Amino acid sequence: MQQYFSFEALNLNEYYTDLEKDAHHMLNVMRMSLGDTFRVVDKNKNVFKAELTNISPLTYKTFEKVEVIDNQLHKTVICPLLKGEKFDFMIQKATELGADAFLIYEAEHAVVKLDDKKRKNRLTRFEKIIQGASEQSKRLSVPTIEFVGKLNTIDLTRFDVNLFAYEDLSFKKSESLIETLNKNKKIDAVSIIFGPEGGFSEKETKLDELSFVKLGERILRAETAPLYMLSVIDALWTKRTL
Amino acid sequence: MQQYFSFEALNLNEYYTDLEKDAHHMLNVMRMSLGDTFRVVDKNKNVFKAELTNISPLTYKTFEKVEVIDNQLHKTVICPLLKGEKFDFMIQKATELGADAFLIYEAEHAVVKLDDKKRKNRLTRFEKIIQGASEQSKRLSVPTIEFVGKLNTIDLTRFDVNLFAYEDLSFKKSESLIETLNKNKKIDAVSIIFGPEGGFSEKETKLDELSFVKLGERILRAETAPLYMLSVIDALWTKRTL
């Protein structure tokens, strides 16, 4: 069942016309017709099954409230831009895997650099990818995405843990990802920090708030590491809530 | 440091000429010259640092043995072909994340179907992707890949656990992935089974050997589910070996 997001607060068994923004997708892509059903998530993360009752203006009726478990852990992916389609791919998969926010920082060894105009265009594309992945994976919220400055300008103290996967761990004591996450059971917000293809600069690895974690024996590509971490976090939290 | 695979059994401080197959990659792609160093994994999974000592014939000398931990769990991804580039992407990422073998089965609701000639061509392309991802991620072995018949023709009894992620779990008791894996600490071989874009057929879900697992609250795309499972398995085994 396809899912759409409403920006209103919805009630059961009422008629709404606020999904005009999704009319093209519903009618032309999904080829829905009168009587077809879909899911709507409202602004308070309430989920309803709804029926299409009119085409123009596009109108639907909520007919069932769906009970869902909301994983309360907030996950922010702190990442630089990556080359080619890797970044698009990463945000799509990370959205499926539960990321709640993306902060795009200016890495010292960044391979990709953009001026303000290009950034604005990219952001529009990124938001579209995130929106699509959110609907498809039936998330209850759409992740946010924004450009920020250098890594050391981000306030990392607002996260309970800042997971930092770094290839060269010879100089640092590292723990397994699961140990790091299990050490503190009361984590409300976590960040996942990864570097560009060119790797982290030494300065970037010296921030006080970082928890260095070991991600297996292999070398993961820049776009794979966050997916690994998000999967493991999700599995741990699924275990806790089941 | 770039990694290559030798099919021989290597010793320390000896000269070898068996990497002619990688000459193009070393000289033209990586632009190596005399004295440059790289990693070689031999057929017994021994890892050496080596130095390029001659260009033609391409000769190298092993000068240091590298101690590595080999995660002994054998992971087989049992998968149908997927549309477009999704399958290429999946095997690349799954190789990075530790898959040891791929069995491509004929799903009842398969979207992609190929004749024998096309299969052979695809297999050549798949092997190239797997080889590249193995070198890049510094694996100790290159995963195998082959076409097999329908899901019910595969001998699933040779795996200690067959992880089966199925969206509609209302009719089945499912466990979290971590619970399923922790139940039996003596797992040597595990399979990860996933369906095509069209989903599993009812018949496919009725095989006796399947362990139904829950992968979080969201709906993962066909190519994302195996990456989730491989990440979680790797994190659990990393925790056990650290």
Coordinates of C-alpha atoms in Angstrom, one line a residue:
Chain A
M1 CA 0.0 0.0 0.0
Q2 CA 1.5 3.3 -1.1
Q3 CA 2.2 5.9 1.6
Y4 CA 1.9 9.7 1.5
F5 CA 2.6 12.4 4.0
S6 CA 0.0 15.0 5.1
F7 CA 1.1 18.2 6.8
E8 CA -2.2 18.4 8.7
A9 CA -3.5 16.7 11.9
L10 CA -6.0 14.1 10.6
N11 CA -8.9 12.4 12.3
L12 CA -10.6 9.1 11.5
N13 CA -13.5 8.9 9.1
E14 CA -13.1 12.4 7.7
Y15 CA -12.6 13.8 4.2
Y16 CA -9.4 15.8 3.3
T17 CA -8.1 17.5 0.2
D18 CA -4.6 18.3 1.2
L19 CA -2.7 15.7 -1.0
E20 CA -3.0 17.7 -4.2
K21 CA 0.8 17.8 -4.1
D22 CA 0.8 14.0 -4.6
A23 CA -1.9 13.9 -7.3
H24 CA 0.5 13.2 -10.2
H25 CA 2.1 10.3 -8.3
M26 CA -1.2 8.8 -7.3
L27 CA -3.0 9.1 -10.6
N28 CA -0.3 8.8 -13.2
V29 CA 2.5 6.8 -11.5
M30 CA 0.4 4.5 -9.2
R31 CA -2.6 4.7 -11.5
M32 CA -5.1 4.9 -8.7
S33 CA -8.8 5.3 -9.3
L34 CA -11.8 6.0 -7.1
G35 CA -12.1 3.6 -4.2
D36 CA -8.4 2.7 -4.2
T37 CA -6.7 2.8 -0.8
F38 CA -3.4 4.1 0.5
R39 CA -1.7 5.1 3.8
V40 CA -1.4 8.6 5.0
V41 CA 0.9 9.8 7.8
D42 CA -0.1 13.0 9.4
K43 CA 2.0 15.7 11.0
N44 CA 1.8 14.1 14.4
K45 CA 3.0 10.7 13.0
N46 CA -0.5 9.2 13.2
V47 CA -1.0 6.7 10.4
F48 CA -4.3 6.1 8.6
K49 CA -5.6 3.9 5.8
A50 CA -7.5 6.2 3.4
E51 CA -9.7 5.8 0.3
L52 CA -9.7 8.0 -2.7
T53 CA -13.2 9.5 -3.0
N54 CA -12.8 12.2 -5.6
I55 CA -10.3 13.0 -8.4
S56 CA -10.6 16.7 -8.9
P57 CA -10.1 18.2 -6.4
L58 CA -8.2 15.2 -5.1
T59 CA -10.1 14.0 -2.0
Y60 CA -9.7 11.1 0.4
K61 CA -11.4 9.7 3.4
T62 CA -9.6 8.2 6.4
F63 CA -11.2 4.9 7.3
E64 CA -8.8 3.1 9.7
K65 CA -6.2 4.1 12.2
V66 CA -3.0 2.0 12.0
E67 CA -1.1 1.3 15.2
V68 CA 2.6 1.7 14.7
I69 CA 5.7 1.5 16.9
D70 CA 7.9 4.6 16.6
N71 CA 11.5 4.0 17.2
Q72 CA 12.4 7.1 19.3
L73 CA 16.1 7.1 18.7
H74 CA 17.1 10.1 16.6
K75 CA 19.8 9.4 14.1
T76 CA 21.8 12.1 12.3
V77 CA 24.1 11.3 9.5
I78 CA 27.0 13.8 9.3
C79 CA 28.6 13.4 5.9
P80 CA 30.5 15.2 3.2
L81 CA 29.3 15.2 -0.4
L82 CA 30.5 12.2 -2.4
K83 CA 31.4 11.8 -6.0
G84 CA 28.8 11.0 -8.8
E85 CA 25.7 9.1 -7.8
K86 CA 27.2 7.8 -4.5
F87 CA 25.6 10.5 -2.4
D88 CA 22.2 10.1 -4.0
F89 CA 22.4 6.4 -3.3
M90 CA 23.6 6.9 0.3
I91 CA 20.8 9.2 1.3
Q92 CA 18.2 7.0 -0.4
K93 CA 19.4 3.9 1.5
A94 CA 20.0 5.7 4.7
T95 CA 16.4 7.0 4.6
E96 CA 15.2 3.5 4.2
L97 CA 17.4 2.4 7.1
G98 CA 16.1 5.0 9.5
A99 CA 18.2 8.1 9.3
D100 CA 16.3 11.2 10.6
A101 CA 18.6 14.0 9.5
F102 CA 21.6 14.7 7.2
L103 CA 24.2 17.4 7.9
I104 CA 26.5 17.9 4.9
Y105 CA 29.7 19.2 6.2
E106 CA 32.8 20.7 4.4
A107 CA 35.4 18.0 4.7
E108 CA 39.1 19.1 4.7
H109 CA 39.9 16.4 2.1
A110 CA 36.6 16.9 0.2
V111 CA 36.7 15.7 -3.4
V112 CA 33.4 17.5 -4.3
K113 CA 33.0 21.2 -3.8
L114 CA 30.0 23.3 -4.8
D115 CA 29.1 27.0 -5.0
D116 CA 26.0 28.3 -3.3
K117 CA 23.8 28.1 -6.5
K118 CA 24.7 24.5 -7.2
R119 CA 24.1 23.6 -3.5
K120 CA 20.6 24.9 -3.7
N121 CA 19.9 22.8 -6.8
R122 CA 21.4 19.7 -5.2
L123 CA 19.4 20.2 -2.1
T124 CA 16.2 20.2 -4.1
R125 CA 17.2 16.9 -5.7
F126 CA 18.3 15.4 -2.4
E127 CA 14.9 16.3 -0.8
K128 CA 13.1 14.6 -3.7
I129 CA 15.1 11.4 -3.2
I130 CA 14.5 11.5 0.6
Q131 CA 10.8 12.1 0.1
G132 CA 10.5 9.2 -2.3
A133 CA 12.4 6.8 -0.1
S134 CA 10.4 7.9 2.9
E135 CA 7.1 7.1 1.2
Q136 CA 8.3 3.8 -0.3
S137 CA 9.7 2.5 3.0
K138 CA 6.7 3.7 5.0
R139 CA 8.5 5.9 7.4
L140 CA 6.6 8.1 9.8
S141 CA 8.7 11.1 9.2
V142 CA 10.7 12.6 6.3
P143 CA 14.4 13.2 7.2
T144 CA 15.8 16.7 7.0
I145 CA 18.9 17.7 5.0
E146 CA 21.1 20.8 5.1
F147 CA 24.5 22.1 4.3
V148 CA 26.7 23.1 7.3
G149 CA 30.3 24.3 7.7
K150 CA 33.3 22.4 8.7
L151 CA 33.1 19.4 11.1
N152 CA 34.4 21.4 14.0
T153 CA 31.7 24.0 13.7
I154 CA 28.9 21.4 14.4
D155 CA 27.8 21.2 18.0
L156 CA 28.4 17.5 18.7
T157 CA 27.4 17.8 22.4
R158 CA 23.7 17.6 21.5
F159 CA 24.2 13.9 20.6
D160 CA 24.6 11.3 23.3
V161 CA 27.1 9.4 21.1
N162 CA 29.0 10.5 18.0
L163 CA 29.9 7.3 16.1
F164 CA 33.1 7.8 14.2
A165 CA 34.4 5.0 11.9
Y166 CA 38.0 5.5 11.0
E167 CA 40.2 3.1 9.1
D168 CA 43.5 3.8 10.8
L169 CA 42.6 2.9 14.4
S170 CA 46.1 1.9 15.4
F171 CA 46.6 5.0 17.5
K172 CA 43.2 4.9 19.2
K173 CA 41.4 2.4 21.4
S174 CA 38.4 1.4 19.5
E175 CA 35.4 -0.6 20.5
S176 CA 32.9 -2.7 18.5
L177 CA 29.9 -0.7 17.4
I178 CA 27.6 -3.0 19.5
E179 CA 29.6 -2.5 22.6
T180 CA 29.6 1.3 22.2
L181 CA 25.8 1.3 21.7
N182 CA 25.1 -1.1 24.6
K183 CA 27.3 0.8 27.1
N184 CA 24.7 3.5 27.5
K185 CA 21.1 2.2 27.2
K186 CA 19.6 5.7 27.4
I187 CA 20.6 7.1 24.1
D188 CA 18.1 9.5 22.6
A189 CA 20.2 11.0 19.8
V190 CA 23.1 9.6 18.0
S191 CA 25.3 10.9 15.2
I192 CA 27.0 8.9 12.5
I193 CA 30.1 10.7 11.2
F194 CA 31.9 9.6 8.0
G195 CA 34.5 11.1 5.8
P196 CA 34.9 11.7 2.1
E197 CA 36.7 9.4 -0.4
G198 CA 39.9 11.3 0.5
G199 CA 39.5 10.3 4.2
F200 CA 39.5 12.4 7.3
S201 CA 42.1 15.0 8.0
E202 CA 44.1 14.6 11.2
K203 CA 42.4 17.7 12.7
E204 CA 39.0 16.2 12.1
T205 CA 39.9 13.0 14.0
K206 CA 40.9 15.1 17.1
L207 CA 37.5 16.3 18.1
D208 CA 36.8 15.5 21.8
E209 CA 33.3 14.1 21.4
L210 CA 34.0 11.2 19.0
S211 CA 33.5 7.6 19.8
F212 CA 35.8 5.6 17.6
V213 CA 34.2 2.4 16.4
K214 CA 35.4 -0.6 14.5
L215 CA 33.3 -1.8 11.6
G216 CA 34.5 -5.3 10.9
E217 CA 37.7 -6.4 9.3
R218 CA 37.1 -5.0 5.8
I219 CA 37.5 -1.5 4.4
L220 CA 34.0 -0.1 3.7
R221 CA 33.5 2.5 1.0
A222 CA 32.5 6.0 2.2
E223 CA 28.9 5.4 1.2
T224 CA 28.6 2.0 2.8
A225 CA 29.8 2.8 6.3
P226 CA 26.7 4.8 7.3
L227 CA 24.4 2.0 6.0
Y228 CA 26.3 -0.5 8.1
M229 CA 25.9 1.6 11.2
L230 CA 22.2 2.4 10.6
S231 CA 21.4 -1.3 10.1
V232 CA 23.1 -2.3 13.3
I233 CA 21.5 0.5 15.3
D234 CA 18.1 -0.5 13.9
A235 CA 18.6 -4.2 14.7
L236 CA 19.6 -3.4 18.3
W237 CA 16.6 -1.1 18.9
T238 CA 14.2 -3.5 17.2
K239 CA 15.4 -6.2 19.6
R240 CA 14.8 -3.8 22.5
T241 CA 11.2 -3.0 21.4
L242 CA 10.0 -6.4 20.3
Chain B
M1 CA 47.3 0.1 0.0
Q2 CA 45.8 -1.7 -3.0
Q3 CA 45.2 -5.4 -2.7
Y4 CA 45.4 -8.2 -5.2
F5 CA 44.7 -11.9 -5.1
S6 CA 47.3 -14.6 -5.9
F7 CA 46.2 -18.1 -6.7
E8 CA 49.5 -19.5 -5.4
A9 CA 50.8 -20.3 -1.9
L10 CA 53.3 -17.5 -1.1
N11 CA 56.3 -17.3 1.2
L12 CA 57.9 -14.3 2.8
N13 CA 60.9 -12.6 1.1
E14 CA 60.5 -14.3 -2.2
Y15 CA 59.9 -13.1 -5.8
Y16 CA 56.8 -14.0 -7.8
T17 CA 55.5 -13.3 -11.3
D18 CA 51.9 -14.5 -11.0
L19 CA 50.1 -11.2 -11.0
E20 CA 50.4 -10.5 -14.7
K21 CA 46.5 -10.6 -14.7
D22 CA 46.6 -7.4 -12.6
A23 CA 49.3 -5.6 -14.6
H24 CA 46.8 -3.3 -16.3
H25 CA 45.2 -2.3 -13.0
M26 CA 48.5 -1.8 -11.2
L27 CA 50.3 0.1 -13.9
N28 CA 47.6 2.0 -15.7
V29 CA 44.8 2.5 -13.2
M30 CA 46.9 2.7 -9.9
R31 CA 49.9 4.1 -11.8
M32 CA 52.4 2.1 -9.7
S33 CA 56.1 2.2 -10.5
L34 CA 59.1 0.2 -9.3
G35 CA 59.4 0.2 -5.5
D36 CA 55.7 0.8 -4.9
T37 CA 54.0 -1.5 -2.4
F38 CA 50.7 -3.3 -2.3
R39 CA 49.0 -6.2 -0.4
V40 CA 48.7 -9.7 -1.8
V41 CA 46.4 -12.4 -0.4
D42 CA 47.5 -15.9 -1.4
K43 CA 45.3 -19.0 -2.0
N44 CA 45.5 -19.9 1.7
K45 CA 44.3 -16.5 2.8
N46 CA 47.8 -15.5 4.0
V47 CA 48.4 -11.7 3.6
F48 CA 51.7 -10.1 2.6
K49 CA 52.9 -6.7 1.9
A50 CA 54.8 -6.8 -1.4
E51 CA 57.0 -4.5 -3.5
L52 CA 57.0 -4.1 -7.3
T53 CA 60.5 -5.1 -8.4
N54 CA 60.1 -5.5 -12.2
I55 CA 57.6 -4.2 -14.8
S56 CA 57.9 -6.8 -17.6
P57 CA 57.5 -9.5 -16.7
L58 CA 55.6 -8.1 -13.7
T59 CA 57.5 -9.2 -10.6
Y60 CA 57.0 -8.5 -6.9
K61 CA 58.7 -9.4 -3.7
T62 CA 56.9 -10.2 -0.5
F63 CA 58.5 -8.3 2.4
E64 CA 56.1 -8.5 5.3
K65 CA 53.5 -10.9 6.5
V66 CA 50.3 -9.2 7.8
E67 CA 48.4 -10.8 10.7
V68 CA 44.7 -10.7 10.0
I69 CA 41.6 -12.1 11.8
D70 CA 39.4 -14.2 9.5
N71 CA 35.8 -14.2 10.5
Q72 CA 35.0 -17.8 10.0
L73 CA 31.2 -17.5 9.6
H74 CA 30.3 -18.4 6.0
K75 CA 27.5 -16.2 4.6
T76 CA 25.5 -17.1 1.4
V77 CA 23.2 -14.6 -0.1
I78 CA 20.3 -16.4 -1.9
C79 CA 18.7 -13.9 -4.3
P80 CA 16.8 -13.5 -7.5
L81 CA 18.0 -11.2 -10.2
L82 CA 16.8 -7.6 -9.7
K83 CA 15.9 -4.9 -12.2
G84 CA 18.5 -2.5 -13.7
E85 CA 21.6 -1.7 -11.8
K86 CA 20.1 -2.9 -8.5
F87 CA 21.7 -6.3 -8.7
D88 CA 25.1 -5.0 -9.6
F89 CA 24.9 -2.6 -6.7
M90 CA 23.7 -5.3 -4.2
I91 CA 26.5 -7.7 -5.0
Q92 CA 29.1 -4.9 -4.8
K93 CA 27.9 -3.8 -1.4
A94 CA 27.3 -7.3 -0.1
T95 CA 30.9 -8.2 -1.1
E96 CA 32.2 -5.3 0.9
L97 CA 29.9 -6.3 3.8
G98 CA 31.2 -9.9 3.9
A99 CA 29.1 -12.2 1.8
D100 CA 31.0 -15.3 0.8
A101 CA 28.7 -16.7 -1.9
F102 CA 25.7 -15.7 -4.1
L103 CA 23.1 -18.2 -5.3
I104 CA 20.9 -16.6 -7.9
Y105 CA 17.6 -18.5 -7.8
E106 CA 14.5 -18.4 -10.2
A107 CA 11.9 -16.6 -8.1
E108 CA 8.3 -17.4 -8.9
H109 CA 7.4 -13.7 -9.1
A110 CA 10.7 -12.8 -10.8
V111 CA 10.6 -9.6 -12.7
V112 CA 13.9 -10.3 -14.6
K113 CA 14.2 -13.5 -16.7
L114 CA 17.3 -14.4 -18.8
D115 CA 18.1 -17.1 -21.3
D116 CA 21.3 -19.1 -21.0
K117 CA 23.5 -17.0 -23.2
K118 CA 22.6 -13.8 -21.4
R119 CA 23.1 -15.5 -18.1
K120 CA 26.7 -16.3 -19.1
N121 CA 27.4 -12.7 -20.0
R122 CA 25.9 -11.4 -16.8
L123 CA 27.9 -13.9 -14.8
T124 CA 31.1 -12.5 -16.3
R125 CA 30.1 -9.0 -15.4
F126 CA 29.0 -10.0 -11.9
E127 CA 32.4 -11.7 -11.3
K128 CA 34.2 -8.6 -12.3
I129 CA 32.2 -6.5 -9.9
I130 CA 32.8 -9.0 -7.1
Q131 CA 36.5 -9.1 -7.8
G132 CA 36.9 -5.3 -7.7
A133 CA 34.9 -5.0 -4.5
S134 CA 37.0 -7.8 -2.9
E135 CA 40.2 -6.0 -3.7
Q136 CA 39.0 -2.6 -2.7
S137 CA 37.6 -3.8 0.7
K138 CA 40.7 -5.9 1.4
R139 CA 38.8 -9.2 1.8
L140 CA 40.7 -12.4 2.2
S141 CA 38.6 -14.3 -0.3
V142 CA 36.6 -13.6 -3.4
P143 CA 32.9 -14.6 -3.1
T144 CA 31.5 -17.1 -5.6
I145 CA 28.4 -16.6 -7.7
E146 CA 26.2 -19.0 -9.7
F147 CA 22.8 -19.5 -11.1
V148 CA 20.7 -22.2 -9.5
G149 CA 17.1 -23.4 -10.0
K150 CA 14.0 -22.6 -8.0
L151 CA 14.2 -21.9 -4.3
N152 CA 12.9 -25.3 -3.3
T153 CA 15.7 -27.1 -5.2
I154 CA 18.4 -25.5 -3.0
D155 CA 19.6 -27.8 -0.2
L156 CA 19.0 -25.4 2.8
T157 CA 19.9 -28.1 5.4
R158 CA 23.6 -27.3 4.8
F159 CA 23.1 -23.9 6.5
D160 CA 22.7 -23.6 10.3
V161 CA 20.3 -20.8 9.9
N162 CA 18.3 -19.6 6.9
L163 CA 17.4 -16.0 7.5
F164 CA 14.2 -15.0 5.7
A165 CA 12.9 -11.5 5.8
Y166 CA 9.3 -11.3 4.8
E167 CA 7.1 -8.2 4.9
D168 CA 3.9 -9.8 5.8
L169 CA 4.7 -11.5 9.1
S170 CA 1.2 -11.4 10.5
F171 CA 0.7 -15.1 10.0
K172 CA 4.1 -16.2 11.4
K173 CA 5.9 -15.7 14.7
S174 CA 9.0 -13.7 13.9
E175 CA 12.0 -12.8 16.0
S176 CA 14.4 -10.0 15.8
L177 CA 17.5 -10.7 13.7
I178 CA 19.8 -10.4 16.7
E179 CA 17.7 -12.8 18.8
T180 CA 17.7 -15.4 16.0
L181 CA 21.5 -15.1 15.6
N182 CA 22.2 -15.2 19.4
K183 CA 20.0 -18.2 20.0
N184 CA 22.7 -20.5 18.6
K185 CA 26.2 -19.3 19.2
K186 CA 27.7 -22.1 17.1
I187 CA 26.7 -21.0 13.7
D188 CA 29.2 -21.9 10.9
A189 CA 27.2 -21.2 7.8
V190 CA 24.2 -18.9 7.4
S191 CA 22.1 -18.1 4.4
I192 CA 20.3 -14.8 3.7
I193 CA 17.3 -15.3 1.5
F194 CA 15.4 -12.5 -0.2
G195 CA 12.8 -12.1 -2.8
P196 CA 12.4 -10.2 -6.0
E197 CA 10.7 -6.8 -6.4
G198 CA 7.4 -8.8 -6.9
G199 CA 7.8 -10.4 -3.5
F200 CA 7.9 -14.1 -2.5
S201 CA 5.2 -16.5 -3.7
E202 CA 3.2 -18.3 -1.0
K203 CA 4.9 -21.6 -1.9
E204 CA 8.3 -20.0 -1.4
T205 CA 7.5 -18.9 2.1
K206 CA 6.4 -22.5 3.2
L207 CA 9.9 -24.1 3.1
D208 CA 10.6 -25.9 6.4
E209 CA 14.1 -24.6 7.0
L210 CA 13.3 -20.8 7.1
S211 CA 13.8 -18.6 10.1
F212 CA 11.5 -15.6 9.7
V213 CA 13.1 -12.4 10.9
K214 CA 11.9 -8.9 11.5
L215 CA 14.0 -6.1 10.0
G216 CA 12.9 -3.0 11.8
E217 CA 9.6 -1.1 11.3
R218 CA 10.2 0.1 7.8
I219 CA 9.9 -1.6 4.4
L220 CA 13.3 -2.2 2.9
R221 CA 13.8 -2.5 -0.9
A222 CA 14.8 -5.9 -2.3
E223 CA 18.5 -4.8 -2.6
T224 CA 18.7 -3.2 0.8
A225 CA 17.5 -6.1 3.0
P226 CA 20.7 -8.3 2.5
L227 CA 22.9 -5.3 3.3
Y228 CA 21.0 -4.8 6.5
M229 CA 21.4 -8.5 7.5
L230 CA 25.1 -8.7 6.5
S231 CA 25.9 -5.5 8.5
V232 CA 24.2 -6.8 11.6
I233 CA 25.9 -10.3 11.3
D234 CA 29.2 -8.7 10.9
A235 CA 28.8 -6.4 13.9
L236 CA 27.7 -9.3 16.1
W237 CA 30.7 -11.4 15.0
T238 CA 33.1 -8.4 15.4
K239 CA 31.9 -8.0 18.9
R240 CA 32.6 -11.7 19.6
T241 CA 36.2 -11.6 18.2
L242 CA 37.4 -8.3 19.6

